[in-house]
Coordinates of C-alpha atoms in Angstrom, one line a residue:
Chain A
M1 CA -9.3 20.9 -30.3
A2 CA -9.0 24.6 -29.2
S3 CA -6.6 27.7 -29.0
I4 CA -6.1 28.9 -25.2
T5 CA -6.8 32.5 -24.7
M6 CA -4.9 34.2 -21.8
D7 CA -6.1 38.0 -20.5
N8 CA -4.3 39.4 -18.0
L9 CA -4.1 36.4 -15.8
C10 CA -2.8 36.7 -12.6
K11 CA -1.9 34.8 -9.6
V12 CA -2.1 36.4 -6.3
Y13 CA -1.8 34.1 -2.9
I14 CA -3.6 34.7 0.4
G15 CA -0.7 37.2 1.8
G16 CA -0.1 39.1 -1.3
V17 CA 2.5 36.4 -2.5
K18 CA 2.5 37.0 -6.7
A19 CA 2.9 34.3 -8.1
V20 CA 1.9 34.8 -11.8
S21 CA 1.6 38.9 -12.8
D22 CA -0.3 40.0 -16.2
V23 CA -0.2 37.0 -18.5
N24 CA -0.9 37.4 -21.9
L25 CA -0.1 34.9 -24.0
D26 CA -2.2 33.3 -27.4
I27 CA -1.8 29.6 -28.2
A28 CA -3.3 28.7 -31.6
D29 CA -5.1 25.6 -32.2
G30 CA -2.4 22.5 -32.3
E31 CA 0.4 24.7 -30.9
M32 CA 2.7 23.2 -28.5
I33 CA 3.9 26.1 -26.4
V34 CA 6.2 25.1 -23.4
L35 CA 6.7 27.5 -20.3
V36 CA 10.1 27.8 -19.0
G37 CA 12.0 29.0 -16.6
P38 CA 13.8 28.4 -13.0
S39 CA 12.2 27.3 -9.8
G40 CA 9.4 29.6 -9.0
C41 CA 9.2 31.3 -11.3
G42 CA 5.4 30.4 -11.7
K43 CA 5.3 28.3 -14.5
S44 CA 3.5 25.4 -12.6
T45 CA 1.0 27.6 -11.3
L46 CA 0.4 29.3 -14.7
L47 CA -0.4 25.7 -15.5
R48 CA -2.5 24.6 -12.7
M49 CA -4.2 27.7 -13.8
V50 CA -5.3 27.0 -16.9
A51 CA -6.2 23.2 -15.2
G52 CA -8.6 24.6 -12.6
L53 CA -6.2 23.5 -9.4
E54 CA -5.5 26.8 -9.0
T55 CA -7.7 29.8 -8.8
I56 CA -7.2 33.2 -10.8
S57 CA -7.4 36.0 -9.3
D58 CA -7.8 38.7 -11.9
G59 CA -7.7 38.1 -16.1
T60 CA -9.6 35.9 -18.2
L61 CA -8.9 32.9 -19.3
K62 CA -10.8 31.4 -22.6
I63 CA -10.6 27.6 -23.5
G64 CA -11.3 27.6 -27.2
D65 CA -14.5 30.6 -27.1
R66 CA -15.8 29.5 -23.8
V67 CA -14.5 31.4 -20.7
V68 CA -13.4 28.7 -18.5
N69 CA -12.4 31.0 -15.6
N70 CA -14.9 29.2 -12.7
L71 CA -15.3 26.1 -14.5
E72 CA -14.0 22.7 -12.7
P73 CA -11.3 20.9 -13.7
A74 CA -13.2 18.2 -15.3
D75 CA -15.2 20.7 -17.3
R76 CA -12.4 22.4 -19.6
D77 CA -12.1 19.6 -21.8
I78 CA -8.1 19.3 -21.0
A79 CA -6.1 16.7 -19.6
M80 CA -2.8 16.7 -17.9
V81 CA 0.4 15.0 -17.2
F82 CA 1.3 15.0 -13.4
Q83 CA 5.2 15.0 -12.8
N84 CA 4.8 11.8 -10.1
Y85 CA 2.5 10.4 -12.6
A86 CA -0.3 10.2 -10.2
L87 CA -1.3 7.2 -11.1
Y88 CA -4.4 5.1 -9.5
P89 CA -1.9 2.9 -7.2
H90 CA -4.7 0.4 -6.3
M91 CA -5.9 0.2 -10.4
T92 CA -5.1 -1.1 -13.2
V93 CA -3.4 0.0 -15.8
F94 CA -6.6 0.0 -18.2
N95 CA -8.6 1.0 -15.0
N96 CA -6.3 3.8 -14.7
L97 CA -7.0 5.0 -18.6
A98 CA -10.7 4.3 -18.4
Y99 CA -11.3 5.9 -14.8
G100 CA -11.9 9.4 -16.5
L101 CA -14.4 8.3 -19.2
K102 CA -16.7 6.2 -16.6
N103 CA -17.1 9.6 -14.6
R104 CA -18.2 10.8 -17.6
G105 CA -20.9 8.3 -18.3
F106 CA -19.1 7.0 -22.2
K107 CA -20.1 3.0 -22.7
K108 CA -18.3 0.5 -21.8
A109 CA -17.5 -0.1 -25.4
E110 CA -16.3 3.3 -26.5
I111 CA -14.4 2.9 -23.1
D112 CA -12.4 -0.5 -24.2
R113 CA -12.0 0.9 -27.7
R114 CA -10.7 4.7 -26.8
V115 CA -8.3 2.8 -23.7
R116 CA -6.8 -0.1 -26.5
E117 CA -6.2 2.4 -29.3
A118 CA -4.0 4.7 -26.4
A119 CA -2.3 1.5 -25.3
Q120 CA -1.6 0.5 -28.3
M121 CA -0.2 4.1 -29.5
L122 CA 1.9 4.1 -26.0
E123 CA 2.9 0.5 -26.8
I124 CA 1.9 -0.7 -23.3
G125 CA -0.7 -3.0 -24.8
Q126 CA 0.5 -6.3 -22.6
F127 CA 0.3 -4.2 -19.4
L128 CA -3.4 -3.2 -19.4
D129 CA -4.1 -5.8 -16.5
R130 CA -0.8 -5.2 -14.0
K131 CA -0.9 -2.4 -11.4
P132 CA 1.4 1.0 -11.3
R133 CA 3.9 -0.2 -8.8
Q134 CA 4.6 -3.4 -11.6
L135 CA 5.5 -1.1 -14.2
S136 CA 9.0 0.7 -14.6
G137 CA 9.3 4.8 -14.6
G138 CA 9.1 4.9 -18.2
Q139 CA 6.0 2.8 -18.5
R140 CA 4.1 4.5 -15.6
Q141 CA 4.9 7.3 -17.9
R142 CA 2.7 6.2 -20.5
V143 CA 0.5 5.1 -18.8
A144 CA 0.6 8.7 -17.2
M145 CA 0.2 9.7 -20.4
G146 CA -2.8 7.3 -21.6
R147 CA -5.0 9.0 -19.1
A148 CA -4.4 12.0 -20.8
L149 CA -5.2 10.4 -24.7
V150 CA -8.3 8.6 -24.0
R151 CA -9.9 11.5 -23.0
E152 CA -9.4 13.1 -26.7
P153 CA -9.3 16.7 -25.0
A154 CA -9.1 20.1 -26.4
A155 CA -5.7 20.7 -24.8
F156 CA -3.1 18.9 -23.0
L157 CA -1.4 20.4 -19.9
F158 CA 2.2 19.1 -19.0
D159 CA 3.6 19.7 -15.8
E160 CA 7.3 18.2 -16.0
P161 CA 6.1 14.7 -17.2
L162 CA 10.1 13.8 -17.7
S163 CA 11.6 15.2 -14.5
N164 CA 11.5 11.7 -13.0
L165 CA 12.8 9.7 -15.8
D166 CA 17.0 8.6 -16.5
A167 CA 18.6 11.0 -18.5
K168 CA 18.6 8.1 -21.2
L169 CA 14.7 7.7 -21.4
R170 CA 13.9 11.1 -21.2
V171 CA 15.3 11.5 -24.0
Q172 CA 13.7 9.0 -25.5
M173 CA 9.9 10.2 -24.3
R174 CA 11.0 13.9 -25.1
V175 CA 10.7 13.0 -28.7
E176 CA 7.8 10.4 -28.7
I177 CA 6.0 12.9 -26.7
R178 CA 7.0 15.5 -29.5
Q179 CA 5.8 13.2 -32.4
L180 CA 2.6 12.2 -30.7
Q181 CA 1.5 15.9 -30.4
K182 CA 2.2 16.4 -34.2
R183 CA 0.8 13.9 -34.7
L184 CA -2.3 14.2 -33.0
R185 CA -2.2 18.4 -33.1
T186 CA -4.0 19.0 -30.0
T187 CA -3.1 22.0 -28.4
S188 CA -0.4 21.7 -25.3
L189 CA 1.3 23.2 -22.8
Y190 CA 4.3 22.0 -21.2
V191 CA 5.9 23.2 -18.4
T192 CA 9.9 22.2 -17.8
H193 CA 13.1 24.0 -16.0
D194 CA 15.5 22.1 -18.5
Q195 CA 15.8 24.5 -21.1
L196 CA 16.9 21.7 -23.5
E197 CA 13.8 20.1 -23.1
A198 CA 12.3 23.4 -23.9
L199 CA 14.5 24.1 -26.9
T200 CA 13.7 20.9 -28.8
M201 CA 9.7 20.3 -28.0
A202 CA 8.6 23.8 -28.5
D203 CA 6.8 25.4 -31.0
R204 CA 7.0 28.5 -29.3
L205 CA 8.5 29.2 -26.6
V206 CA 7.6 30.9 -23.6
V207 CA 10.4 31.9 -20.9
L208 CA 9.0 33.0 -17.7
N209 CA 10.8 34.9 -14.6
A210 CA 9.1 36.1 -10.7
G211 CA 5.9 35.5 -12.5
R212 CA 6.3 37.6 -15.6
I213 CA 6.7 36.8 -19.0
E214 CA 10.5 37.6 -20.1
Q215 CA 10.0 36.4 -23.9
V216 CA 7.8 34.4 -26.3
G217 CA 8.5 33.4 -29.8
T218 CA 10.3 30.4 -31.5
P219 CA 13.4 28.4 -30.0
M220 CA 15.5 29.6 -32.5
E221 CA 14.4 33.3 -31.9
L222 CA 14.8 33.2 -28.3
Y223 CA 18.3 31.8 -28.8
S224 CA 19.8 33.9 -31.4
R225 CA 17.7 37.6 -29.9
P226 CA 17.3 36.8 -26.6
A227 CA 15.2 39.7 -25.6
T228 CA 16.5 40.3 -21.9
T229 CA 20.0 39.3 -19.7
F230 CA 17.5 36.7 -17.8
V231 CA 16.5 35.0 -21.3
A232 CA 20.3 34.9 -22.7
G233 CA 21.3 33.6 -19.5
F234 CA 18.4 30.7 -18.7
I235 CA 18.5 29.5 -22.8
G236 CA 21.8 28.3 -24.4
S237 CA 24.1 26.0 -22.2
P238 CA 27.2 26.9 -20.8
A239 CA 25.5 30.1 -20.5
M240 CA 26.2 33.5 -22.0
N241 CA 28.9 35.4 -21.0
M242 CA 28.0 38.9 -19.9
L243 CA 31.1 41.2 -20.2
P244 CA 30.6 45.3 -18.9
A245 CA 31.0 47.0 -22.0
E246 CA 33.6 49.6 -20.5
Y247 CA 35.6 46.6 -19.7
L248 CA 34.9 45.2 -23.2
K249 CA 36.5 48.6 -24.4
T250 CA 39.8 48.4 -22.7
L251 CA 39.9 44.5 -24.6
V252 CA 39.5 44.9 -28.0
S253 CA 39.8 47.8 -30.7
A254 CA 37.3 50.9 -30.7
D255 CA 35.8 49.1 -33.8
D256 CA 34.8 46.1 -32.6
L257 CA 32.3 48.1 -30.8
A258 CA 31.3 50.5 -32.7
H259 CA 28.1 49.4 -34.4
L260 CA 26.8 49.3 -31.4
P261 CA 24.3 51.7 -30.3
Q262 CA 25.8 53.9 -27.3
S263 CA 23.1 52.8 -24.5
A264 CA 24.6 49.4 -24.8
D265 CA 26.1 49.0 -21.4
L266 CA 26.2 44.9 -21.3
I267 CA 27.8 42.9 -23.7
G268 CA 27.0 39.2 -24.3
I269 CA 29.0 36.5 -25.9
R270 CA 27.8 33.1 -26.6
P271 CA 30.2 30.5 -25.2
E272 CA 29.9 28.6 -29.0
D273 CA 30.8 31.7 -31.1
L274 CA 33.9 32.0 -30.2
S275 CA 36.5 30.2 -32.1
L276 CA 40.5 29.3 -32.2
A277 CA 40.9 30.2 -36.1
P278 CA 42.9 33.3 -36.5
P279 CA 40.2 36.3 -36.8
K280 CA 39.1 37.1 -40.0
E281 CA 37.1 40.0 -42.1
G282 CA 34.6 40.9 -39.4
E283 CA 36.1 39.4 -37.0
M284 CA 37.5 40.3 -33.2
A285 CA 40.0 38.7 -31.5
L286 CA 39.8 38.2 -27.0
T287 CA 42.4 36.3 -25.4
G288 CA 42.4 34.4 -22.1
E289 CA 44.3 32.8 -19.7
L290 CA 42.8 28.6 -19.6
M291 CA 42.0 28.1 -16.2
L292 CA 40.8 24.8 -17.1
L293 CA 39.7 22.5 -20.0
E294 CA 36.4 20.3 -19.6
P295 CA 36.6 17.5 -22.5
A296 CA 32.8 16.2 -23.2
G297 CA 33.8 13.8 -25.7
A298 CA 32.7 15.8 -29.2
E299 CA 32.4 19.3 -27.7
S300 CA 34.8 21.2 -25.1
H301 CA 34.2 23.7 -22.2
L302 CA 37.4 26.3 -21.6
H303 CA 37.5 28.3 -18.8
L304 CA 38.9 30.8 -19.1
K305 CA 40.5 33.9 -17.0
L306 CA 40.6 37.4 -18.9
A307 CA 43.0 40.3 -17.5
G308 CA 41.3 41.9 -15.0
L309 CA 37.7 40.1 -15.0
K310 CA 36.5 38.8 -11.8
D311 CA 34.1 36.9 -13.4
I312 CA 35.6 33.6 -15.5
F313 CA 34.5 33.4 -18.7
V314 CA 33.5 30.4 -21.1
A315 CA 33.9 29.6 -24.2
R316 CA 32.7 26.2 -26.7
L317 CA 34.4 24.3 -29.3
P318 CA 33.0 21.8 -30.9
Q319 CA 36.4 19.6 -30.6
V320 CA 38.5 18.9 -27.7
P321 CA 42.0 21.1 -28.7
D322 CA 45.1 20.3 -28.0
V323 CA 45.7 23.3 -25.5
S324 CA 47.1 22.9 -21.9
E325 CA 45.9 24.6 -18.7
G326 CA 48.1 28.0 -18.3
T327 CA 48.3 29.5 -21.8
A328 CA 47.1 32.3 -23.2
L329 CA 44.7 31.4 -25.8
T330 CA 43.3 34.4 -28.4
F331 CA 39.5 33.6 -29.6
S332 CA 38.1 34.9 -32.9
L333 CA 34.3 36.1 -32.9
R334 CA 32.0 37.9 -35.5
R335 CA 31.4 41.1 -34.5
D336 CA 27.4 40.5 -35.2
Q337 CA 27.5 38.3 -32.6
L338 CA 27.6 40.2 -30.3
H339 CA 24.5 40.3 -28.0
P340 CA 24.2 44.4 -26.3
F341 CA 21.9 44.7 -23.7
D342 CA 21.4 48.0 -21.5
S343 CA 22.2 46.8 -18.0
A344 CA 20.2 48.9 -16.3
S345 CA 16.5 47.9 -17.8
G346 CA 18.1 44.5 -18.5
Q347 CA 16.4 45.1 -22.3
R348 CA 18.3 44.5 -25.6
V349 CA 19.1 47.4 -27.1
A350 CA 19.6 46.5 -30.8
Chain B
M1 CA 24.6 -8.5 13.1
V2 CA 25.7 -9.3 16.6
E3 CA 28.3 -12.7 16.0
N4 CA 27.1 -16.1 15.8
N5 CA 28.5 -17.6 19.4
R6 CA 27.3 -21.2 20.4
W7 CA 26.5 -20.0 24.2
G8 CA 25.2 -16.3 23.0
N9 CA 22.6 -18.5 20.5
F10 CA 21.7 -20.8 23.7
F11 CA 21.1 -17.6 25.9
A12 CA 19.2 -16.1 23.7
H13 CA 16.9 -19.3 23.3
V14 CA 16.5 -19.3 27.0
I15 CA 15.4 -15.8 27.3
L16 CA 12.4 -16.3 24.5
I17 CA 11.2 -19.5 25.8
L18 CA 11.3 -18.3 29.2
G19 CA 9.2 -15.0 27.7
V20 CA 7.1 -17.4 26.1
A21 CA 6.5 -19.8 28.7
I22 CA 5.2 -16.6 30.8
V23 CA 3.0 -15.4 28.7
V24 CA 1.4 -18.8 27.7
F25 CA 1.2 -20.9 31.0
P26 CA -1.7 -19.4 32.4
V27 CA -3.2 -19.1 29.0
Y28 CA -2.7 -23.2 29.3
V29 CA -3.8 -23.5 32.9
A30 CA -6.7 -21.7 32.4
I31 CA -7.6 -24.0 29.1
I32 CA -7.1 -27.2 31.0
A33 CA -8.9 -26.1 33.9
S34 CA -11.8 -25.8 31.6
T35 CA -11.8 -29.6 31.0
H36 CA -11.8 -31.0 34.5
P37 CA -14.6 -31.9 37.0
P38 CA -16.4 -29.6 39.5
G39 CA -14.1 -31.5 42.2
T40 CA -11.0 -30.7 41.3
F41 CA -10.0 -27.7 42.7
V42 CA -11.2 -28.0 46.1
R43 CA -9.2 -30.4 47.1
G44 CA -6.2 -27.6 46.0
V45 CA -3.4 -29.5 43.5
M46 CA -4.0 -27.5 40.0
P47 CA -3.5 -30.6 37.2
L48 CA -1.5 -30.1 34.3
W49 CA -2.8 -32.2 32.2
P50 CA -6.5 -32.2 30.5
G51 CA -8.8 -33.5 32.2
T52 CA -11.9 -35.1 30.1
N53 CA -14.9 -32.8 31.4
A54 CA -14.6 -30.2 28.8
W55 CA -18.0 -31.0 26.8
E56 CA -19.6 -31.0 29.5
N57 CA -18.1 -28.1 30.8
Y58 CA -18.6 -26.2 28.0
T59 CA -21.9 -26.9 27.1
T60 CA -23.2 -26.1 30.7
A61 CA -21.3 -22.5 30.4
I62 CA -22.8 -21.7 27.1
T63 CA -26.5 -22.7 27.6
E64 CA -27.2 -22.5 31.1
G65 CA -24.3 -20.5 32.9
R66 CA -25.0 -19.8 36.6
S67 CA -28.7 -19.0 36.2
R68 CA -29.3 -19.5 39.9
A69 CA -26.5 -16.9 41.1
G70 CA -28.0 -14.4 38.4
T71 CA -25.8 -15.2 35.8
P72 CA -27.3 -15.5 32.2
P73 CA -25.6 -18.0 30.2
I74 CA -22.9 -17.5 28.5
G75 CA -23.7 -17.8 25.0
G76 CA -26.1 -14.8 24.9
M77 CA -23.6 -12.3 26.8
M78 CA -21.2 -13.6 24.1
W79 CA -23.5 -12.9 21.3
N80 CA -24.0 -9.1 23.4
S81 CA -20.6 -8.7 23.2
F82 CA -20.3 -9.5 19.7
I83 CA -23.2 -6.7 19.0
M84 CA -21.7 -4.2 21.3
A85 CA -18.2 -4.5 20.1
M86 CA -19.1 -4.4 16.4
A87 CA -21.3 -1.7 16.6
I88 CA -18.3 0.3 18.2
T89 CA -15.8 -0.9 15.9
I90 CA -17.9 -0.3 12.6
G91 CA -19.1 2.9 14.2
K92 CA -15.6 4.3 15.0
L93 CA -14.0 3.7 11.3
S94 CA -17.5 5.3 9.4
I95 CA -16.8 8.4 11.8
S96 CA -13.3 8.5 11.9
I97 CA -12.4 8.2 8.4
I98 CA -15.0 10.5 7.3
S99 CA -14.2 13.6 9.7
A100 CA -10.8 12.7 8.9
F101 CA -12.1 13.1 5.3
A102 CA -13.3 16.5 6.1
I103 CA -9.7 17.7 7.9
V104 CA -7.5 16.8 5.0
Y105 CA -9.5 17.2 2.2
F106 CA -11.7 20.3 2.8
R107 CA -11.2 23.8 3.8
F108 CA -14.0 24.9 6.0
P109 CA -13.9 27.6 8.6
G110 CA -13.0 26.5 11.9
R111 CA -11.3 22.9 10.3
I112 CA -8.1 23.4 12.8
F113 CA -10.4 24.2 15.7
F114 CA -12.5 21.0 15.3
F115 CA -9.1 19.0 14.4
W116 CA -7.7 20.3 18.1
I117 CA -11.8 19.3 19.4
I118 CA -11.4 15.8 18.0
F119 CA -7.2 15.3 19.1
L120 CA -8.8 17.3 22.9
T121 CA -10.8 13.8 22.9
L122 CA -7.8 11.7 23.1
M123 CA -7.2 12.7 27.1
L124 CA -11.0 12.2 27.8
P125 CA -11.7 8.1 28.1
V126 CA -14.4 6.6 29.1
E127 CA -13.5 6.5 32.9
V128 CA -12.6 9.6 32.6
R129 CA -15.9 11.2 31.6
I130 CA -17.8 7.9 32.8
V131 CA -20.6 10.1 35.8
P132 CA -21.5 13.0 33.5
T133 CA -22.0 10.0 30.3
F134 CA -24.1 8.0 32.3
Q135 CA -26.0 10.9 32.6
V136 CA -26.6 11.7 29.4
V137 CA -26.9 8.4 28.5
A138 CA -29.5 8.0 31.4
D139 CA -31.6 11.4 30.2
F140 CA -31.8 9.5 26.8
G141 CA -33.4 6.5 28.1
M142 CA -30.5 4.4 26.8
L143 CA -29.4 2.6 30.1
N144 CA -30.3 -1.7 28.7
S145 CA -29.5 -1.1 25.3
F146 CA -27.5 -1.9 22.4
A147 CA -27.3 1.8 21.6
G148 CA -26.5 2.8 25.1
L149 CA -24.1 0.2 25.2
S150 CA -22.5 1.4 21.9
I151 CA -22.8 5.3 21.0
P152 CA -21.1 7.0 23.6
L153 CA -18.1 4.7 23.2
I154 CA -17.9 5.5 19.4
A155 CA -16.3 8.9 19.0
S156 CA -12.6 8.2 18.5
A157 CA -9.7 10.5 18.0
T158 CA -7.7 7.6 17.7
A159 CA -8.8 6.7 14.6
T160 CA -9.6 9.7 13.1
F161 CA -6.1 10.6 13.6
L162 CA -4.8 7.8 12.0
F163 CA -6.5 8.6 9.5
R164 CA -6.0 11.7 8.8
Q165 CA -2.0 11.0 9.1
F166 CA -2.8 8.4 6.3
F167 CA -4.3 10.6 4.2
M168 CA -1.8 13.5 4.3
T169 CA 1.0 10.6 3.2
V170 CA -1.2 10.2 0.1
P171 CA 0.0 12.5 -2.9
E172 CA -1.5 15.4 -3.3
E173 CA -1.6 15.0 -7.3
L174 CA -3.7 12.3 -7.3
M175 CA -6.5 14.4 -5.8
E176 CA -5.9 16.4 -8.3
A177 CA -5.4 13.7 -11.2
A178 CA -9.1 12.4 -9.8
R179 CA -10.6 16.0 -10.2
V180 CA -9.8 16.3 -13.7
D181 CA -10.7 12.7 -14.4
G182 CA -13.9 14.6 -13.2
A183 CA -14.6 12.8 -9.7
G184 CA -16.2 15.0 -7.4
P185 CA -15.4 14.7 -3.3
M186 CA -17.3 12.0 -2.6
K187 CA -16.1 10.0 -5.8
F188 CA -12.8 10.6 -4.9
F189 CA -13.4 9.0 -1.1
K190 CA -14.9 6.0 -2.7
D191 CA -13.0 4.9 -5.5
I192 CA -9.7 6.0 -4.2
L193 CA -8.9 7.5 -0.7
L194 CA -11.1 4.3 0.7
P195 CA -9.6 1.3 -1.4
L196 CA -6.0 3.1 -0.1
S197 CA -7.1 2.8 3.3
I198 CA -8.3 -1.0 3.1
T199 CA -5.4 -1.9 5.2
N200 CA -5.6 0.7 7.7
I201 CA -9.2 -0.3 8.3
A202 CA -8.3 -3.2 8.6
A203 CA -5.5 -2.9 11.1
L204 CA -7.7 -0.4 13.1
F205 CA -10.5 -3.1 12.9
V206 CA -8.7 -5.4 14.7
I207 CA -7.5 -2.9 17.4
M208 CA -11.0 -1.9 18.0
F209 CA -12.7 -5.1 18.3
I210 CA -10.4 -6.1 21.1
Y211 CA -10.8 -2.2 22.5
G212 CA -14.6 -2.9 22.1
W213 CA -14.9 -6.6 23.3
N214 CA -12.8 -6.0 26.2
Q215 CA -15.2 -2.9 27.7
Y216 CA -15.9 -3.9 30.9
L217 CA -16.7 -1.1 33.4
W218 CA -19.2 0.8 31.2
P219 CA -21.1 -2.4 30.2
L220 CA -21.3 -3.2 34.0
L221 CA -22.2 0.5 34.8
I222 CA -25.9 0.9 32.6
T223 CA -26.8 -2.8 32.5
T224 CA -29.2 -4.3 35.4
D225 CA -30.8 -6.4 32.6
P226 CA -29.3 -9.1 32.2
D227 CA -30.2 -9.6 28.6
Y228 CA -27.5 -7.1 28.0
Y229 CA -24.4 -8.2 29.9
T230 CA -21.5 -8.5 28.4
I231 CA -19.1 -11.4 28.6
V232 CA -16.8 -9.6 30.3
M233 CA -18.9 -8.6 33.1
G234 CA -19.8 -12.5 32.9
I235 CA -16.4 -13.5 33.7
Q236 CA -16.9 -11.4 37.0
R237 CA -20.2 -12.2 37.8
M238 CA -19.1 -15.9 37.6
V239 CA -16.5 -15.2 40.2
T240 CA -18.3 -13.6 43.1
G241 CA -22.3 -14.7 42.1
G242 CA -23.7 -16.4 44.6
D243 CA -22.2 -17.7 48.1
S244 CA -21.5 -20.6 47.1
E245 CA -17.1 -21.8 46.4
P246 CA -17.0 -20.3 42.8
L247 CA -16.9 -23.0 40.2
W248 CA -13.7 -22.9 38.7
H249 CA -14.3 -24.8 35.7
L250 CA -16.9 -22.9 34.4
V251 CA -15.4 -19.7 34.8
M252 CA -12.0 -20.9 33.2
A253 CA -14.5 -22.1 30.3
T254 CA -16.0 -18.6 30.1
V255 CA -12.3 -17.0 30.1
V256 CA -11.1 -19.3 27.3
L257 CA -14.8 -18.7 25.2
A258 CA -14.7 -14.9 25.9
A259 CA -11.4 -15.3 25.0
L260 CA -11.6 -16.7 21.1
P261 CA -13.3 -14.0 19.5
P262 CA -10.5 -11.0 19.7
V263 CA -8.3 -14.2 18.4
L264 CA -10.3 -15.5 15.9
V265 CA -10.4 -11.8 14.9
I266 CA -6.7 -11.1 14.9
L267 CA -6.2 -14.6 12.7
F268 CA -9.1 -13.6 10.7
M269 CA -7.3 -9.8 9.7
Q270 CA -3.6 -11.0 10.1
R271 CA -2.7 -10.7 6.9
L272 CA -3.6 -7.4 6.2
F273 CA -3.3 -6.1 10.1
V274 CA 0.7 -6.9 9.9
K275 CA 0.8 -5.0 6.3
G276 CA -1.4 -1.9 7.7
L277 CA 0.8 -1.6 10.9
T278 CA 4.3 -1.8 8.5
E279 CA 3.8 -1.1 5.1
T280 CA 2.9 2.2 3.5
E281 CA 1.5 1.9 0.0
K282 CA 3.7 3.7 -2.2

């Protein structure tokens, strides 16, 4: 168990490409941190720097009180779960779990105890004599987890561990990993590109974009008060609608936007904040023509055309309304649910 | 699928049977010929049924050869061939797997350069470099020795290249997982890479063994001492040695014996061999 401290971490590849720039992050002991961002944002690189699989170009990395910049992965007291599991194909499940312990010179009895304990925790006890190719994807995933567990490391590092599983299994494993992590209270760093996975699993969420941290916070902080337009667009599904303030002024009354600062020239509206009920006190109205209705069982996504706006505006309702495409619909929205941004800097202004 | 029609089937089988006959017939003739007494062939009629002299012919070939004409017993030559082929095979496999390991997994200056140098030697088979190689071997005093027979043939670009290709298909994460698991480069090689390569090693073993066993020109060139003659040379000496008629029954017995070990190696390694050529480890 240990904290992880990143101080101005940078990764510059040969040729000058900067994959990670000036990342500062303190991860508390026992915390589950999820790194999320689009492909190529540097999240995997950052994780691999913590693991020791990528060199650190600049800055310091501490695990516990130790600076580990120049330590081999094996000496950092971390365990990693890989995206494609990286199980040793010629070894039985037992030996896959035991390999790291054997290399560290653990006694046979201790190895046996730890492997069986982990196998029981992950319910893979009956597979210990099998080879990885005889297992299903979900079972392989558990073995990969087990290999991390038996080490009892200071920190777990997960590199998109669920992206090779089907949707149903992914949800199930997500819950199991989170429960396991809460039970063991082991510091964890988890990389994913799936914002839903990020929101549901994290104690704190780190959104990365182009190698920089956009925002750090609890999932709900990031969801309800995104600090930048990038975070606003990345967290939440469907993505937040972004309207120029000038344009919005032509649609709604001046009072509706009076509470926003002058510098706010880009206004974000979450699709799920809109409702079809008539506007009440403190609410504003927005009218658009329904282009497409996407029913999704318990909810529906409405693609709307607003007068004079090129982009499609999306609303999400907690039911499937009985409306036909081509009709004009009026939505209501609480004024305090507008997200004001400065378009030049991309920063939130209030 | 091609339609199942009777005449099609018939022709397919005729062609297959013909093909098999063309390949098998000479081998059959050799085996038959090795079982007849010395006089049979002088009469100019090729018998097609086994004779009665098999035991006698083979024991003569193995233990005596054609000593008076300067061809030592086959038994000793087979042993020489076996040692040479094994030395070449094991030498080739160990050197090429280690060089491939270095080229794929280590970043050292000149890595690409060395790879291309090794690759270039593909263009220089023994026959091309035979004169300089002979000079080098002679200067080292390795004429008439097993070292001289095998060492110059050990370097193998083919095997290095095949191992390199195989190593590049091994996911990088395996190496990373091993690093996290505390395995250094040599431990990774021994515990993970080597077991994964086992089918490739078996396939290459067969190919290299046959290559080594079939060496003709090189042993012919550097051995003058009958103690180091190999069997493939022996066949030739058997035919041309002496002034008298070739002893065809002994020649054929030698041929059959010379063909036997490669066949045994293939039979023995067949399962692994086929797997290595057709299957990639997932």
